[in-house]
Short mmCIF file of C-alpha atoms and ligand atoms in Angstrom, two decimals:
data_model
loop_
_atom_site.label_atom_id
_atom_site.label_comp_id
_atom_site.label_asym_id
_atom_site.label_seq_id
_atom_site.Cartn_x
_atom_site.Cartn_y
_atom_site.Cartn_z
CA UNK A 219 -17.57 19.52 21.27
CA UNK A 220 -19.42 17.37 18.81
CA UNK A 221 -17.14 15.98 16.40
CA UNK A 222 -17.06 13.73 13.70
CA UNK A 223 -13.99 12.36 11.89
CA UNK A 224 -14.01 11.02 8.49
CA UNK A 225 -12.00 7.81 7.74
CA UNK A 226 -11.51 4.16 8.62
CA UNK A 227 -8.09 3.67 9.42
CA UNK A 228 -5.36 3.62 12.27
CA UNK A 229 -5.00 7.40 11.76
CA UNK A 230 -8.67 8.07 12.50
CA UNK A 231 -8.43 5.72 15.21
CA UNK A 232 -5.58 7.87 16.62
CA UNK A 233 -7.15 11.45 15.95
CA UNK A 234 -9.92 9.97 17.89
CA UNK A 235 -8.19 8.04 20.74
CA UNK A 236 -6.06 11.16 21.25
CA UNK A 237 -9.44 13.28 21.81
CA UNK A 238 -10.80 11.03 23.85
CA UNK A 239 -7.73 11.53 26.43
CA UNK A 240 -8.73 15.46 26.61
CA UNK A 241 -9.35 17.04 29.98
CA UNK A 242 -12.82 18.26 28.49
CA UNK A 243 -15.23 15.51 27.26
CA UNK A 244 -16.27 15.45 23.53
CA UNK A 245 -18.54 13.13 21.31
CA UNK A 246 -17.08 11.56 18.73
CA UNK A 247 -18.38 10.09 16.04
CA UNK A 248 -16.27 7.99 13.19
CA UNK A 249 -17.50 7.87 9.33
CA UNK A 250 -17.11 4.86 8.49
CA UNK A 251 -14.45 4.23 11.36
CA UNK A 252 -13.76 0.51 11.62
CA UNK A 253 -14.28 -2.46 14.22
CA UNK A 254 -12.62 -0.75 16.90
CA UNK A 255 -13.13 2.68 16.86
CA UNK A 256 -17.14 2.45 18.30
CA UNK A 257 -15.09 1.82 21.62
CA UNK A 258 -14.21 5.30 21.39
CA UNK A 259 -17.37 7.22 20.08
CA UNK A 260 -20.01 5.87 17.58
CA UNK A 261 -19.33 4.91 13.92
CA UNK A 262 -21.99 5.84 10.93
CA UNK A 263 -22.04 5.28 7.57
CA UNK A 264 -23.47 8.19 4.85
CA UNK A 265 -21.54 8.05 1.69
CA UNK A 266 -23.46 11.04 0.19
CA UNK A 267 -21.33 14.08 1.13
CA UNK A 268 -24.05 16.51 0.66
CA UNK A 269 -26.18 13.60 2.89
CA UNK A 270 -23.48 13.61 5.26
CA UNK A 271 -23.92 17.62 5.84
CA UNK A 272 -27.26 17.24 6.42
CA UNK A 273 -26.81 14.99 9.25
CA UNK A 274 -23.64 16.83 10.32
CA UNK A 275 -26.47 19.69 10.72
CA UNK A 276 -28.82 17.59 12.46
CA UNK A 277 -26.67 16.34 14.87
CA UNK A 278 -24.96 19.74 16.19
CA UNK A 279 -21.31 18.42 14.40
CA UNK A 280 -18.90 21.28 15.93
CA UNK A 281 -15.77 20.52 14.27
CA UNK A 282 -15.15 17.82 11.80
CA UNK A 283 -11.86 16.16 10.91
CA UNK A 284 -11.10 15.08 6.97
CA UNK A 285 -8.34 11.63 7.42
CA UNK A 286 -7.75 10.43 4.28
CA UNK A 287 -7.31 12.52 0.48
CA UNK A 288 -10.47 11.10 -1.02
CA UNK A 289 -13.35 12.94 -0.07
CA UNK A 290 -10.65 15.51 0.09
CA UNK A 291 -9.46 15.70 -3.99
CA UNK A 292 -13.85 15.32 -3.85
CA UNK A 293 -14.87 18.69 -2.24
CA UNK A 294 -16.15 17.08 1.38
CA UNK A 295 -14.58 20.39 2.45
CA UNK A 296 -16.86 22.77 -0.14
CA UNK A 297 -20.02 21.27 0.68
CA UNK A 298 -19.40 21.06 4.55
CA UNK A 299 -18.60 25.27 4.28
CA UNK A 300 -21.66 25.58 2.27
CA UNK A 301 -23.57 24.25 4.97
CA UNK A 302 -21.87 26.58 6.93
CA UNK A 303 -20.20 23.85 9.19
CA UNK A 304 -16.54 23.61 10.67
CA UNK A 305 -14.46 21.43 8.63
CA UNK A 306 -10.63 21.48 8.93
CA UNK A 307 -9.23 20.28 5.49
CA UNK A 308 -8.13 21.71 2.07
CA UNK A 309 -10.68 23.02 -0.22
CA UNK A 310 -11.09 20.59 -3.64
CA UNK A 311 -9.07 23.11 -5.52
CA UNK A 312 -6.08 23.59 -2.93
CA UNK A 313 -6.32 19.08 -2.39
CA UNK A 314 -5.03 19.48 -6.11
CA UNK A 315 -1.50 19.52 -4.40
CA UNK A 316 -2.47 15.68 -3.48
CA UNK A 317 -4.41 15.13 -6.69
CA UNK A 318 -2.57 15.78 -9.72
CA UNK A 319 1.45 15.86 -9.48
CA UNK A 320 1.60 17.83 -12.43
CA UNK A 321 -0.35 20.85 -10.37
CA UNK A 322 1.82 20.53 -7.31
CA UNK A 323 5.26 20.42 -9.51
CA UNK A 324 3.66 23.28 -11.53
CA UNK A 325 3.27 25.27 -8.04
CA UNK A 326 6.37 24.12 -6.76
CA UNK A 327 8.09 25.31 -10.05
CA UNK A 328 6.56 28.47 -10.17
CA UNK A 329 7.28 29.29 -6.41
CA UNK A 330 10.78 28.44 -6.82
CA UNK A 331 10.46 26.02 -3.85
CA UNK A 332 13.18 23.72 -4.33
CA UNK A 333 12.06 20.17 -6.23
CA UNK A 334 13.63 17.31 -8.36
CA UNK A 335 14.05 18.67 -12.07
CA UNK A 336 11.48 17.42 -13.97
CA UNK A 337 9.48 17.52 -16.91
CA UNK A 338 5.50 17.24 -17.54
CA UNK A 339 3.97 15.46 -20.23
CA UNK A 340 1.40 13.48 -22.47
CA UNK A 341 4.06 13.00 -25.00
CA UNK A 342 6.20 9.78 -25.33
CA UNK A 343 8.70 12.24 -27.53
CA UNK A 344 9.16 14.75 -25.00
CA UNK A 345 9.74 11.93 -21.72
CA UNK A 346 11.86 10.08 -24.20
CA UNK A 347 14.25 13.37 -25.05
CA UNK A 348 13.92 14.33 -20.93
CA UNK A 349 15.27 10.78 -20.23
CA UNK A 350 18.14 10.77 -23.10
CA UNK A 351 19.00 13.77 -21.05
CA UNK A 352 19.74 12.37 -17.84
CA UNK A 353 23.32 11.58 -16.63
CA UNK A 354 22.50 9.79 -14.05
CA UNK A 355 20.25 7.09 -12.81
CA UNK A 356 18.32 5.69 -11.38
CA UNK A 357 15.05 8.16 -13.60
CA UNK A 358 11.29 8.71 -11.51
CA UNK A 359 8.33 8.07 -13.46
CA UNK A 360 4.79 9.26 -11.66
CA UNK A 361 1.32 9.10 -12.93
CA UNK A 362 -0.36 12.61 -12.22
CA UNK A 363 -3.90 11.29 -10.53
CA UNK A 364 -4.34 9.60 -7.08
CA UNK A 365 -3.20 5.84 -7.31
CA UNK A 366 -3.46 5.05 -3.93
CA UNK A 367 0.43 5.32 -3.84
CA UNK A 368 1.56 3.24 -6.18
CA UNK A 369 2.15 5.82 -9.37
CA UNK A 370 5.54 5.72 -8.91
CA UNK A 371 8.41 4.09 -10.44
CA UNK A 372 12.18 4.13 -9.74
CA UNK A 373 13.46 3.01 -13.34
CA UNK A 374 16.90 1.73 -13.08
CA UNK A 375 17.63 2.03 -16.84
CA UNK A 376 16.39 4.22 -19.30
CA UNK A 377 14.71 1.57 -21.48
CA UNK A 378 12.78 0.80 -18.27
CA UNK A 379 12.00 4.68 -17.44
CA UNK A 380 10.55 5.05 -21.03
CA UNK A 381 8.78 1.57 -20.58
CA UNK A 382 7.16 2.71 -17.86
CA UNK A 383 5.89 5.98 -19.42
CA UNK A 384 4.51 4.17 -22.29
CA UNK A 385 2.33 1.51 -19.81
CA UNK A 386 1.26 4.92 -17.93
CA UNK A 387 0.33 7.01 -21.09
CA UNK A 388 -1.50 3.79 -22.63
CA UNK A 389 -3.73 4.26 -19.71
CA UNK A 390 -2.51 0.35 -18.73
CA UNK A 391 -0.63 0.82 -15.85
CA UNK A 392 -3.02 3.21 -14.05
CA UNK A 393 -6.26 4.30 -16.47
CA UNK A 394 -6.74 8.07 -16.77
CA UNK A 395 -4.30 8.59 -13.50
CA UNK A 396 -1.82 7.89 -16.55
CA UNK A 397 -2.44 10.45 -19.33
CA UNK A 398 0.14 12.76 -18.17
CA UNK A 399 3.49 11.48 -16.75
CA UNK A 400 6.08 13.14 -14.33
CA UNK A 401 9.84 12.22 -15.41
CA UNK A 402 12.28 13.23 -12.97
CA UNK A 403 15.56 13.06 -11.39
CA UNK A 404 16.24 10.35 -8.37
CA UNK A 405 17.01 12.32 -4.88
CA UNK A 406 19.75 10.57 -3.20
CA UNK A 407 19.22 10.68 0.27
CA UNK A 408 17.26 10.36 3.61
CA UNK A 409 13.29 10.95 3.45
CA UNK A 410 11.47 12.63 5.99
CA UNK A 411 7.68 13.32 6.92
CA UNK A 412 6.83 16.90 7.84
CA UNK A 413 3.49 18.12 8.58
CA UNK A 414 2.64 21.71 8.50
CA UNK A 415 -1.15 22.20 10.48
CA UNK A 416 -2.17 25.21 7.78
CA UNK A 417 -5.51 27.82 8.57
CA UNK A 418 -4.27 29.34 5.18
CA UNK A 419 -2.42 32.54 6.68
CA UNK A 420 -0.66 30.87 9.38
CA UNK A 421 1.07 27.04 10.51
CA UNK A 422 1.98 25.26 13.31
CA UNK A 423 5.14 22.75 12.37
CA UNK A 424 4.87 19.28 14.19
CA UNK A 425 8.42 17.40 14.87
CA UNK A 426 9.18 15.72 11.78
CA UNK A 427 8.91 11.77 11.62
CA UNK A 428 10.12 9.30 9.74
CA UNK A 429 7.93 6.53 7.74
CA UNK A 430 9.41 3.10 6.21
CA UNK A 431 7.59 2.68 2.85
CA UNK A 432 9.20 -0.98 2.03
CA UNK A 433 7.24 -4.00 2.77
CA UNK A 434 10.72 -5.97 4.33
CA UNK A 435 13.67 -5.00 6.64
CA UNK A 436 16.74 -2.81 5.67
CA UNK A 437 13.55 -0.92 3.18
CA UNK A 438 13.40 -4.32 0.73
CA UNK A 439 10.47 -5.25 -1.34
CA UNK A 440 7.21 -3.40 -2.53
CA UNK A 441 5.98 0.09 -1.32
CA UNK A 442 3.32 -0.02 1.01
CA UNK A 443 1.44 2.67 2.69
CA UNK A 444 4.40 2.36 5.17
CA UNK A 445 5.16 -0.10 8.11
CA UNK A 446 6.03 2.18 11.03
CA UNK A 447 7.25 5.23 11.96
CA UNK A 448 8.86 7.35 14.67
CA UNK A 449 9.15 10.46 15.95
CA UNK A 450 10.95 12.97 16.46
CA UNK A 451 13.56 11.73 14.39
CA UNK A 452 17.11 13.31 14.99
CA UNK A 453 17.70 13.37 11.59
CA UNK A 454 16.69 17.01 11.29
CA UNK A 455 18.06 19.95 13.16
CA UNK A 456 16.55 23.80 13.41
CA UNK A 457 18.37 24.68 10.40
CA UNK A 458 17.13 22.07 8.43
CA UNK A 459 13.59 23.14 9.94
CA UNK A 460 14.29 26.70 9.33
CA UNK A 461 15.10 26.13 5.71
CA UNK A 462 11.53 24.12 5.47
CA UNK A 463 9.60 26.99 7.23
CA UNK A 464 11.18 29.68 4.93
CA UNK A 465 11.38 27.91 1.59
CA UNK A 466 8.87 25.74 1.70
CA UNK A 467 5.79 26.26 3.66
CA UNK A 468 5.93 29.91 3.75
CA UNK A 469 5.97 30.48 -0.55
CA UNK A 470 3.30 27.58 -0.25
CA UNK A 471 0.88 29.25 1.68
CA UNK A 472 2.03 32.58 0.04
CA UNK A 473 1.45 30.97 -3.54
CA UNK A 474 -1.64 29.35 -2.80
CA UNK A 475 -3.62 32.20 -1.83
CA UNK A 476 -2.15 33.87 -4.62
CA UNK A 477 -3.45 30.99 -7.04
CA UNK A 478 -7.04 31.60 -5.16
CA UNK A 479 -6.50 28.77 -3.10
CA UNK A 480 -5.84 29.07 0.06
CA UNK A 481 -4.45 26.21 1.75
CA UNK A 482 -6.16 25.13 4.83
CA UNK A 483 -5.55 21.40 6.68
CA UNK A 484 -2.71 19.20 6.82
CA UNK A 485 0.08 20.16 4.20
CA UNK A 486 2.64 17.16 4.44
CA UNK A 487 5.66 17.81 2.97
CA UNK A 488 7.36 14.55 1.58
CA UNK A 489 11.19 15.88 2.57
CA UNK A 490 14.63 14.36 0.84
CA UNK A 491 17.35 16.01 2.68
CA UNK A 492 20.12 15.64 0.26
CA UNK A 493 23.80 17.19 1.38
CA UNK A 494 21.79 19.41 4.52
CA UNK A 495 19.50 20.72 1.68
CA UNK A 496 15.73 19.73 1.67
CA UNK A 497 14.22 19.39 -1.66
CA UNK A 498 10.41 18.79 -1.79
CA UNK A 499 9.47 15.12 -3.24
CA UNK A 500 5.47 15.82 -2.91
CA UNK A 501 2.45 17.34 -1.03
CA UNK A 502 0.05 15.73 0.67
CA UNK A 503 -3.03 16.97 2.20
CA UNK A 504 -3.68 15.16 4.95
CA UNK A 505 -1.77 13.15 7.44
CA UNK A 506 0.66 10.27 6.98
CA UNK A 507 -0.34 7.03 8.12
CA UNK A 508 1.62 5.72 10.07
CA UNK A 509 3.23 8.53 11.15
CA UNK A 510 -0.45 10.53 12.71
CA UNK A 511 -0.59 7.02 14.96
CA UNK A 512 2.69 8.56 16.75
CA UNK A 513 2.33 12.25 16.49
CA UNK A 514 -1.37 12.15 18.15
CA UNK A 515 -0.08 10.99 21.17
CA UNK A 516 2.90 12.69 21.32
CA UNK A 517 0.98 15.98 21.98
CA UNK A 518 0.75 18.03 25.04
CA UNK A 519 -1.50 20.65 23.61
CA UNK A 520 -5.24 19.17 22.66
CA UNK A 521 -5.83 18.02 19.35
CA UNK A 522 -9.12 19.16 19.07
CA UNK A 523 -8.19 22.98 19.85
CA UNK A 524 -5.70 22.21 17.01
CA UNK A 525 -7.92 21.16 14.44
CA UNK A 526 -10.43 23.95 15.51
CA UNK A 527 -7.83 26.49 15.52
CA UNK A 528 -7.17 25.51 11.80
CA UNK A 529 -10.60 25.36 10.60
CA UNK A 530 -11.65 28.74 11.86
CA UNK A 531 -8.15 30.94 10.98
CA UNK A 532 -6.83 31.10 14.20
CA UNK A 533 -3.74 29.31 14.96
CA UNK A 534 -1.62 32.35 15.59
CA UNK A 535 -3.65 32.04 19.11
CA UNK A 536 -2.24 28.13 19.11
CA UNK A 537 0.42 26.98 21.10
CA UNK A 538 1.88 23.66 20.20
CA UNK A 539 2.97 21.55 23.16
CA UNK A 540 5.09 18.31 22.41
CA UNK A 541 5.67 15.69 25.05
CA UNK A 542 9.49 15.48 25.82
CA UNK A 543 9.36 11.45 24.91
CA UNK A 544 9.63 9.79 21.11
CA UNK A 545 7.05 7.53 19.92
CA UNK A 546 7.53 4.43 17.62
CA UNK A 547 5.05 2.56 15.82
CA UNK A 548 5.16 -0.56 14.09
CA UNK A 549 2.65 -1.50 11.64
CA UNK A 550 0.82 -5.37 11.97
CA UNK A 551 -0.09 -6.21 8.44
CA UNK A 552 -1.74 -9.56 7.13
CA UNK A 553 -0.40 -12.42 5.45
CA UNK A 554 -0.86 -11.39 1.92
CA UNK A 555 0.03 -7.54 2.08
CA UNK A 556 0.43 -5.29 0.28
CA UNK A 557 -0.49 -8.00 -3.08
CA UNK A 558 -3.83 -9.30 -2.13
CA UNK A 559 -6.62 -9.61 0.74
CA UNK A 560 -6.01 -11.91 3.42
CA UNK A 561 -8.84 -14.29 4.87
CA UNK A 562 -10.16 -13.20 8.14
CA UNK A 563 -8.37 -13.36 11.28
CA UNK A 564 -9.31 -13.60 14.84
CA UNK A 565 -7.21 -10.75 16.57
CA UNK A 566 -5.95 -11.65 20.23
CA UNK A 567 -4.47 -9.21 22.55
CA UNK A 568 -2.37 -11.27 25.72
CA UNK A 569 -3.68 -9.31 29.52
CA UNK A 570 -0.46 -7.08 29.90
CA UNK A 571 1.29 -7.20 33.20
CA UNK A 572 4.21 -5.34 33.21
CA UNK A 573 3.12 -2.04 34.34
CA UNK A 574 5.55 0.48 32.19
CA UNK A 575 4.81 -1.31 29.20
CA UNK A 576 0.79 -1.13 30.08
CA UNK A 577 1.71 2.93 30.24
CA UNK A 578 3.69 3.70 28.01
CA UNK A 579 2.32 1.66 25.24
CA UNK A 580 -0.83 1.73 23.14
CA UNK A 581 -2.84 -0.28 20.04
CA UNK A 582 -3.92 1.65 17.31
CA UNK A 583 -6.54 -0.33 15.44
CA UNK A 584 -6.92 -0.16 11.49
CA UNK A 585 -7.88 -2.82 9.41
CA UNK A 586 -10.20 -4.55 11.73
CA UNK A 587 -13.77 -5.52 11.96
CA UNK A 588 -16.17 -6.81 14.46
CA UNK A 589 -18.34 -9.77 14.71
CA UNK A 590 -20.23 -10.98 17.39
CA UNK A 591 -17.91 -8.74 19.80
CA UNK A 592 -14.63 -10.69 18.17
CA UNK A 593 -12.21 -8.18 16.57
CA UNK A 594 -11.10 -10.04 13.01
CA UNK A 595 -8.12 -8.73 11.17
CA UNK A 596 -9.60 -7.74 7.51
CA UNK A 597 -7.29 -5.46 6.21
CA UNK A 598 -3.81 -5.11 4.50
CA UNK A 599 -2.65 -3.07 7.30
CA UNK A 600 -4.45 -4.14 10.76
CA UNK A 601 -3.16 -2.48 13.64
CA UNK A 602 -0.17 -0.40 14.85
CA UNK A 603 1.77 -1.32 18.34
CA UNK A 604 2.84 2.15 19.24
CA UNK A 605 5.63 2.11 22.35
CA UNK A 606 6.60 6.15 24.51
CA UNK A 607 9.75 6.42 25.80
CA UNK A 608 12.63 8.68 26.77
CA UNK A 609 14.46 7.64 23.87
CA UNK A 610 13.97 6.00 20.75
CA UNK A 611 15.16 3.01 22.39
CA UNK A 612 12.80 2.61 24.75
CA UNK A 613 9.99 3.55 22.93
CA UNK A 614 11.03 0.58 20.27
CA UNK A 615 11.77 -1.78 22.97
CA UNK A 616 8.05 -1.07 24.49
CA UNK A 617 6.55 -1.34 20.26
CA UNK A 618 7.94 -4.70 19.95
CA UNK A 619 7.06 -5.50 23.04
CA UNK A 620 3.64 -4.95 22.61
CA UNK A 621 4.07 -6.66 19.27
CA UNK A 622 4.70 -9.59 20.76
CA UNK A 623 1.48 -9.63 22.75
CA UNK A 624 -0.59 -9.15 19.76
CA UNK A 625 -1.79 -12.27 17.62
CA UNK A 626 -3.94 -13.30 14.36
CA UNK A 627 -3.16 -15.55 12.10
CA UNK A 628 -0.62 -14.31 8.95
CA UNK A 629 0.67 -11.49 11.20
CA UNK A 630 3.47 -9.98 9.72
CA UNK A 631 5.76 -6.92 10.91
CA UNK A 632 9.34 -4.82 10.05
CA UNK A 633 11.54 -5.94 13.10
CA UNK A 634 13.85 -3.02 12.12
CA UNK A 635 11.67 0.42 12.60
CA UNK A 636 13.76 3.27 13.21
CA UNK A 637 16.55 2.36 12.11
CA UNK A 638 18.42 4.67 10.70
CA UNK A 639 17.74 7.15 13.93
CA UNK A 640 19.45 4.08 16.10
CA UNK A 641 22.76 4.25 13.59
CA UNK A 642 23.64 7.93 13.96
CA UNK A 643 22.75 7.84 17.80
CA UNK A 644 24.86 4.86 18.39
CA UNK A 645 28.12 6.25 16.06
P1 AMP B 126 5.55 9.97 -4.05
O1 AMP B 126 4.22 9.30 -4.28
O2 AMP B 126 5.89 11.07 -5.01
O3 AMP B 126 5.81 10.29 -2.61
O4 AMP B 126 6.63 8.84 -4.24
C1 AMP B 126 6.62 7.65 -3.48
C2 AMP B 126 7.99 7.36 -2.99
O5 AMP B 126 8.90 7.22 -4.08
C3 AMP B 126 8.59 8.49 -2.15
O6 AMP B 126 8.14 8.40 -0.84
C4 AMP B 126 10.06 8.25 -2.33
O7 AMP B 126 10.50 7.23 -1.45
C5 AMP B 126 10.18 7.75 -3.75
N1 AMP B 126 10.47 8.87 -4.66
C6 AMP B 126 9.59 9.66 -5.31
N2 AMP B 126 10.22 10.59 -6.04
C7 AMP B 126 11.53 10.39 -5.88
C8 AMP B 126 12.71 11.04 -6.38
N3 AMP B 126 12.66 12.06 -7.24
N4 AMP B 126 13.90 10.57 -5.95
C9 AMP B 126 13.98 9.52 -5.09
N5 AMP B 126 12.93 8.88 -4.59
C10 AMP B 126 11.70 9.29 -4.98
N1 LIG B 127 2.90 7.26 5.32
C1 LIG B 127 2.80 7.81 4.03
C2 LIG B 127 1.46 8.23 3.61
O1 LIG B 127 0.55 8.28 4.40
O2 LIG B 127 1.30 8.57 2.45
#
């Protein structure tokens, strides 16, 4: 197949690098894609979605693969099926769930999929009366619109919770993303990352993974977009699944067609599993990043029948194959992330000798550009050091590892990825 994958980061890379391993050969083109992934296929760069198409057209595009919840929340999808081409993503309307909290509490709510109590608002009155409420703390405050993950606060006081819906309603904390707030209750308890692979009637469930949002060890410091993940994580059983497939995903897809949007794509479900229960912290439309850069390789079954399953409404004919190993990645960020840009960075990978390592190990590139045929680290989050292995163990020990053949200037990493999966399997 011809196929071209939107994005620029280390889960395009890995959609791609996971589609290049396929017995059958494909094409592969990246838009933008970044220094690295031209190794793989060829990168272009049309901004113009409707531009895009046309080339898409031009150029015999087969299947094409959305990554990130831009072009997403921006209708990519609509004006791909008006060109009558094969996109796998959420139309505009069902990306909402990614888009606006305040739609994808509103669905939750009226799907009685279980959720954090909550109120909506553009009134300081009503957040202020929602937050007297509350017995406990600590309060969530989200922006409704796309802030590139940083719309959310964890207010340990109620001064602070209503402080922080002022700054968002004042449009100072995040501009129009700001004029209606989300005040809920805090979910005590351990987060997972489940992705549901949606053709809008039926899903395929990949083995839930586990991200680490904070910037330090033992989850300190500033949110990022995470650094690392693993997978599977054995902090879910088949019940918890089952209680995901039957009170989540199903009323999703149920209540989405019902609300004339059919949900086609990615549906990640942001998990707290609180006393066995899960309760739904947020939708997203696409996949997690880190946690794609372990799940791609993790499958058995081609990726590219996947995603071409979904697009066309036929992944009751789709049988998901898993390798029987766990995958851990660990996130290389530069100096200065996630607060500012770092200066550029000449990225040098040691010749690996060790031949289980060379295996069972892989780089996933991200925030990287080339120059004269040198690979510079440019952005926040660079590359990913992804390690197989029987058990988590392993697969860590072969991450960090890797890690430690991997060098730029500034390079900074969590030492302490997958965690919490290491506690319960050593008790
Ligand atoms: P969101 O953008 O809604 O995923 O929120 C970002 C992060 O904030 C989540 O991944 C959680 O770690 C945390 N978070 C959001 N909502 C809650 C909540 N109600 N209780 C506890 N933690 C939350
Ligand atoms: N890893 C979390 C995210 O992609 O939003």
């Amino acid at each position: 197949m011809n196929i071209l994958i939107l994005g620029s980061g280390g889960r395009e890379y890995s959609i791609g690098l996971a589609i290049s391993k396929e017995e059958q050969e494909h094409n592969i083109t990246f838009c933008p894609g970044n220094g690295a992934t031209d190794l793989i296929g060829q990168n272009i760069n049309i901004k113009d979605y409707n531009e895009l198409a046309s080339w898409a057209k031009v150029n015999k595009i087969d299947l094409t693969i959305v990554g990130p919840e831009a072009p997403l929340v921006d209708g990519v999808v609509d004006i791909f099926k008006q060109n009558d081409l094969t996109i796998f993503g959420p139309s505009a309307k069902a990306a909402q769930l990614e888009g606006s909290k305040v739609y994808m509490k509103n669905i939750l709510k009226k799907y009685n999929i279980p959720t954090a109590a909550f109120v909506e608002t553009s009134s300081q009155n009503e957040a202020d009366e929602f937050i007297d409420a509350q017995n406990t703390l600590p309060i969530v405050v989200k922006a409704d619109g796309l802030c590139g993950g940083k719309g959310v606060i964890i207010a340990t006081s109620k001064d602070e919770a209503k402080e922080a819906v002022k700054d968002m309603l004042s449009g100072e904390s995040f501009g129009d993303a700001g004029n209606e707030v989300i005040v809920e209750e805090f979910l005590d308890g351990y987060e997972l990352s489940v992705f549901a692979i949606c053709d809008g009637d039926n899903y395929v469930v990949l083995p839930a993974a586990q991200d680490h949002k904070r910037i330090g060890d033992g989850d300190t410091g500033p949110n990022t977009g995470g650094m690392g993940a693993y997978a599977p994580t054995p902090l879910v059983n088949d019940e918890i699944y089952q209680k995901i497939e039957d009170r989540v995903i199903k009323p999703t897809l149920e209540g989405m067609k019902k609300e004339d949007a059919p949900f086609e794509g990615v549906l990640f479900i942001g998990v707290m599993v609180v006393n066995g229960e899960p309760i739904i912290l947020e939708y997203n439309v696409r996949f997690g990043d880190p946690e794609c850069e372990i799940l791609m390789p993790l499958m058995k079954s081609d990726v590219s029948e996947l995603f071409y399953k979904g697009a066309t409404k036929q992944l009751h004919n789709f049988k998901l194959e898993m390798k029987d190993e766990y995958g851990v990645a660990v996130v290389m960020a530069s100096k200065n992330y996630p607060y500012s840009s770092s200066v550029p960075a000449e990225i040098i990978v040691d010749d690996i000798h060790d031949e289980e390592l060379l295996a069972n190990s892989h780089i996933s590139y991200a925030g990287v550009t080339k120059e004269d045929d040198t690979l510079l680290a440019t952005g926040g989050r660079v590359l990913l050091c992804v390690g197989f292995g029987e058990d988590i163990q392993t697969a860590r020990n072969r991450a960090y590892a890797l890690c430690g053949q991997v060098h730029f200037s500034g390079k900074k990493i969590r030492t302490d990825i997958a965690y919490q999966a290491l506690k319960i399997q050593n008790k």
